[in-house]
Short mmCIF file of C-alpha atoms in Angstrom, two decimals:
data_model
loop_
_atom_site.label_atom_id
_atom_site.label_comp_id
_atom_site.label_asym_id
_atom_site.label_seq_id
_atom_site.Cartn_x
_atom_site.Cartn_y
_atom_site.Cartn_z
CA UNK A 1 97.95 7.09 56.06
CA UNK A 2 100.60 4.68 57.36
CA UNK A 3 100.78 1.47 55.35
CA UNK A 4 102.12 -0.38 58.39
CA UNK A 5 99.24 0.81 60.57
CA UNK A 6 96.74 -0.08 57.84
CA UNK A 7 98.11 -3.61 57.50
CA UNK A 8 98.17 -4.06 61.27
CA UNK A 9 94.55 -2.94 61.58
CA UNK A 10 93.33 -5.08 58.67
CA UNK A 11 95.17 -8.18 59.86
CA UNK A 12 93.80 -7.86 63.40
CA UNK A 13 90.31 -7.27 62.06
CA UNK A 14 90.27 -10.36 59.85
CA UNK A 15 91.97 -12.53 62.45
CA UNK A 16 89.38 -11.46 65.01
CA UNK A 17 86.53 -12.19 62.61
CA UNK A 18 87.87 -15.61 61.66
CA UNK A 19 88.64 -16.53 65.27
CA UNK A 20 85.18 -15.66 66.58
CA UNK A 21 83.44 -17.23 63.58
CA UNK A 22 85.45 -20.42 63.97
CA UNK A 23 84.58 -20.75 67.65
CA UNK A 24 80.88 -20.20 67.01
CA UNK A 25 80.35 -22.31 63.90
CA UNK A 26 82.60 -25.21 64.88
CA UNK A 27 80.89 -25.61 68.24
CA UNK A 28 77.46 -25.21 66.60
CA UNK A 29 78.36 -27.84 64.02
CA UNK A 30 76.71 -25.85 61.26
CA UNK A 31 76.86 -22.59 59.34
CA UNK A 32 73.10 -22.21 59.83
CA UNK A 33 73.54 -20.74 63.30
CA UNK A 34 71.69 -17.51 62.54
CA UNK A 35 72.45 -15.92 65.91
CA UNK A 36 76.15 -16.20 65.15
CA UNK A 37 75.72 -14.41 61.82
CA UNK A 38 73.74 -11.70 63.61
CA UNK A 39 76.49 -11.17 66.19
CA UNK A 40 79.23 -11.17 63.56
CA UNK A 41 77.34 -8.51 61.61
CA UNK A 42 76.62 -6.14 64.49
CA UNK A 43 80.10 -6.63 65.96
CA UNK A 44 82.40 -6.46 62.96
CA UNK A 45 80.60 -4.04 60.63
CA UNK A 46 80.63 -1.19 63.20
CA UNK A 47 84.18 -2.22 64.15
CA UNK A 48 85.29 -1.89 60.52
CA UNK A 49 83.58 1.49 60.15
CA UNK A 50 85.02 2.90 63.38
CA UNK A 51 88.47 1.59 62.46
CA UNK A 52 88.24 3.22 59.05
CA UNK A 53 87.18 6.54 60.58
CA UNK A 54 90.09 6.43 63.03
CA UNK A 55 92.49 5.47 60.25
CA UNK A 56 91.50 8.57 58.25
CA UNK A 57 90.90 11.14 60.97
CA UNK A 58 92.79 9.92 64.04
CA UNK A 59 95.52 7.39 63.19
CA UNK A 60 97.27 7.97 66.52
CA UNK A 61 94.15 6.91 68.38
CA UNK A 62 93.86 3.82 66.19
CA UNK A 63 97.47 2.98 66.95
CA UNK A 64 96.72 3.19 70.67
CA UNK A 65 93.63 1.03 70.31
CA UNK A 66 95.58 -1.66 68.48
CA UNK A 67 98.21 -1.90 71.20
CA UNK A 68 96.90 -4.38 73.77
CA UNK A 69 100.18 -5.19 75.53
CA UNK A 70 99.70 -4.37 79.21
CA UNK A 71 102.60 -3.44 81.47
CA UNK A 72 100.59 -3.63 84.70
CA UNK A 73 100.61 -7.18 86.13
CA UNK A 74 97.05 -6.90 87.43
CA UNK A 75 95.85 -5.90 83.98
CA UNK A 76 97.67 -8.82 82.39
CA UNK A 77 95.65 -11.12 84.62
CA UNK A 78 92.42 -9.35 83.67
CA UNK A 79 93.24 -9.75 79.97
CA UNK A 80 93.96 -13.48 80.38
CA UNK A 81 90.76 -14.17 82.31
CA UNK A 82 88.75 -12.05 79.86
CA UNK A 83 90.08 -14.04 76.91
CA UNK A 84 89.20 -17.30 78.65
CA UNK A 85 85.73 -15.95 79.43
CA UNK A 86 85.04 -15.00 75.81
CA UNK A 87 86.33 -18.27 74.36
CA UNK A 88 84.22 -20.24 76.83
CA UNK A 89 81.14 -18.09 76.17
CA UNK A 90 81.41 -18.41 72.38
CA UNK A 91 81.99 -22.17 72.48
CA UNK A 92 79.12 -22.62 74.92
CA UNK A 93 76.81 -20.57 72.71
CA UNK A 94 77.56 -22.81 69.75
CA UNK A 95 77.06 -25.97 71.77
CA UNK A 96 73.82 -24.52 73.15
CA UNK A 97 72.56 -24.09 69.59
CA UNK A 98 73.63 -27.60 68.62
CA UNK A 99 72.26 -29.39 71.66
CA UNK A 100 69.40 -27.00 72.52
CA UNK A 101 70.72 -25.98 75.93
CA UNK A 102 68.52 -23.28 77.46
CA UNK A 103 67.92 -21.52 74.15
CA UNK A 104 66.38 -18.05 74.27
CA UNK A 105 63.55 -16.63 72.20
CA UNK A 106 64.54 -14.94 68.91
CA UNK A 107 62.79 -11.80 70.15
CA UNK A 108 65.26 -11.59 73.04
CA UNK A 109 68.12 -11.84 70.56
CA UNK A 110 66.67 -9.05 68.42
CA UNK A 111 66.22 -6.74 71.41
CA UNK A 112 69.74 -7.56 72.59
CA UNK A 113 71.06 -6.72 69.13
CA UNK A 114 69.49 -3.26 69.37
CA UNK A 115 71.02 -2.77 72.82
CA UNK A 116 74.37 -3.92 71.44
CA UNK A 117 74.27 -1.35 68.63
CA UNK A 118 73.26 1.43 71.01
CA UNK A 119 76.16 0.48 73.27
CA UNK A 120 78.47 0.55 70.26
CA UNK A 121 77.26 4.06 69.55
CA UNK A 122 78.16 4.97 73.13
CA UNK A 123 81.56 3.37 72.61
CA UNK A 124 82.11 5.44 69.45
CA UNK A 125 81.18 8.64 71.28
CA UNK A 126 83.73 7.89 73.99
CA UNK A 127 86.39 7.43 71.31
CA UNK A 128 85.42 10.79 69.84
CA UNK A 129 85.63 12.55 73.20
CA UNK A 130 88.88 11.08 74.46
CA UNK A 131 91.91 11.03 72.16
CA UNK A 132 94.01 9.48 74.96
CA UNK A 133 91.88 6.33 75.09
CA UNK A 134 94.47 3.59 74.81
CA UNK A 135 93.59 -0.06 75.39
CA UNK A 136 96.35 -0.34 77.96
CA UNK A 137 96.49 1.25 81.40
CA UNK A 138 98.99 4.08 81.08
CA UNK A 139 99.30 7.85 81.31
CA UNK A 140 100.53 9.36 78.07
CA UNK A 141 102.77 12.34 77.56
CA UNK A 142 100.73 15.54 77.68
CA UNK A 143 97.58 13.70 78.76
CA UNK A 144 94.90 15.79 80.43
CA UNK A 145 91.84 14.88 82.46
CA UNK A 146 88.70 14.69 80.31
CA UNK A 147 85.70 15.90 82.31
CA UNK A 148 83.21 16.91 79.62
CA UNK A 149 80.55 15.03 77.68
CA UNK A 150 80.03 11.50 78.94
CA UNK A 151 82.96 12.00 81.31
CA UNK A 152 80.90 14.59 83.17
CA UNK A 153 78.42 11.83 84.03
CA UNK A 154 80.61 8.82 84.74
CA UNK A 155 84.36 8.44 85.15
CA UNK A 156 84.66 5.40 82.90
CA UNK A 157 82.06 5.60 80.12
CA UNK A 158 84.09 3.18 77.99
CA UNK A 159 83.65 0.43 80.54
CA UNK A 160 79.95 1.22 80.84
CA UNK A 161 79.67 0.74 77.07
CA UNK A 162 81.68 -2.48 77.02
CA UNK A 163 79.62 -3.87 79.90
CA UNK A 164 76.46 -3.45 77.82
CA UNK A 165 78.19 -4.85 74.74
CA UNK A 166 79.51 -7.96 76.40
CA UNK A 167 76.38 -8.80 78.37
CA UNK A 168 74.29 -8.38 75.21
CA UNK A 169 76.48 -10.85 73.31
CA UNK A 170 75.18 -13.95 75.05
CA UNK A 171 71.59 -12.84 74.47
CA UNK A 172 72.24 -12.08 70.80
CA UNK A 173 73.65 -15.60 70.49
CA UNK A 174 70.45 -16.96 72.00
CA UNK A 175 72.24 -18.72 74.84
CA UNK A 176 71.32 -18.25 78.48
CA UNK A 177 74.39 -20.23 79.54
CA UNK A 178 76.65 -17.96 77.48
CA UNK A 179 75.02 -14.90 79.04
CA UNK A 180 75.68 -16.28 82.53
CA UNK A 181 79.33 -16.92 81.64
CA UNK A 182 79.71 -13.34 80.39
CA UNK A 183 78.51 -12.07 83.77
CA UNK A 184 82.06 -12.85 84.87
CA UNK A 185 82.96 -9.60 83.13
CA UNK A 186 81.52 -7.69 86.10
CA UNK A 187 84.21 -8.64 88.66
CA UNK A 188 86.88 -8.42 85.96
CA UNK A 189 85.95 -4.87 85.02
CA UNK A 190 85.77 -3.85 88.69
CA UNK A 191 89.31 -5.18 89.16
CA UNK A 192 90.49 -3.32 86.06
CA UNK A 193 88.89 -0.04 87.12
CA UNK A 194 90.37 -0.21 90.61
CA UNK A 195 93.86 -0.74 89.26
CA UNK A 196 93.41 1.96 86.61
CA UNK A 197 92.25 4.45 89.23
CA UNK A 198 95.43 3.84 91.23
CA UNK A 199 97.57 4.52 88.15
CA UNK A 200 95.62 7.63 87.17
CA UNK A 201 95.67 9.15 90.66
CA UNK A 202 99.40 8.47 90.85
CA UNK A 203 100.44 9.65 87.39
CA UNK A 204 97.77 11.96 85.93
CA UNK A 205 97.71 15.48 87.31
CA UNK A 206 94.23 16.59 88.34
CA UNK A 207 92.67 13.13 88.26
CA UNK A 208 92.23 12.87 92.02
CA UNK A 209 90.18 16.08 92.02
CA UNK A 210 88.09 14.74 89.13
CA UNK A 211 87.69 11.42 90.94
CA UNK A 212 86.23 13.14 93.99
CA UNK A 213 83.98 15.34 91.88
CA UNK A 214 82.42 12.50 89.92
CA UNK A 215 81.85 9.65 92.32
CA UNK A 216 80.24 7.30 89.78
CA UNK A 217 82.98 5.11 88.36
#
């Protein structure tokens, strides 16, 4: 186990937790925002477990997942807009709790939490199936087309999982406004997929054949 990789993973984990928690609780004006605690639990506990599993069994994959520096200009734009979307959604959720803006029923939040966890399970399965799954758009040395498992159903199962995860977040937080803001992820992910497909067709041998075989992106 690399000490440097361990420290990088731990620091990013705790920074992410503190950043999200700060946005939610400061905007809510209280620590008694139960939806925020629910989201933090279902988001960061599975994240910690999956990170630990990768650290032990697949440190190279973890290293790839920690690297978020995009070289493609289009992807850099997607990352910037995504960050703005999440910050706005989290702040809005907190303000919605504080000022009672279009609050959702607790039952909706509970159902959304279940959907979130199921989507996280899907996310974990994609990580298990594809050892080349970097966070950045690139073709790695020796990379091969994965066309089994979930990849035999849809070309981008990771994005399908993240779509469910992100849309569920606003509902878990009990904020209709936050949910509507997170709908902006749809055009962002379409833009990302289109650019990624161009890169994969250009640089990954056999991807164009796979692309034609499995039409569902």
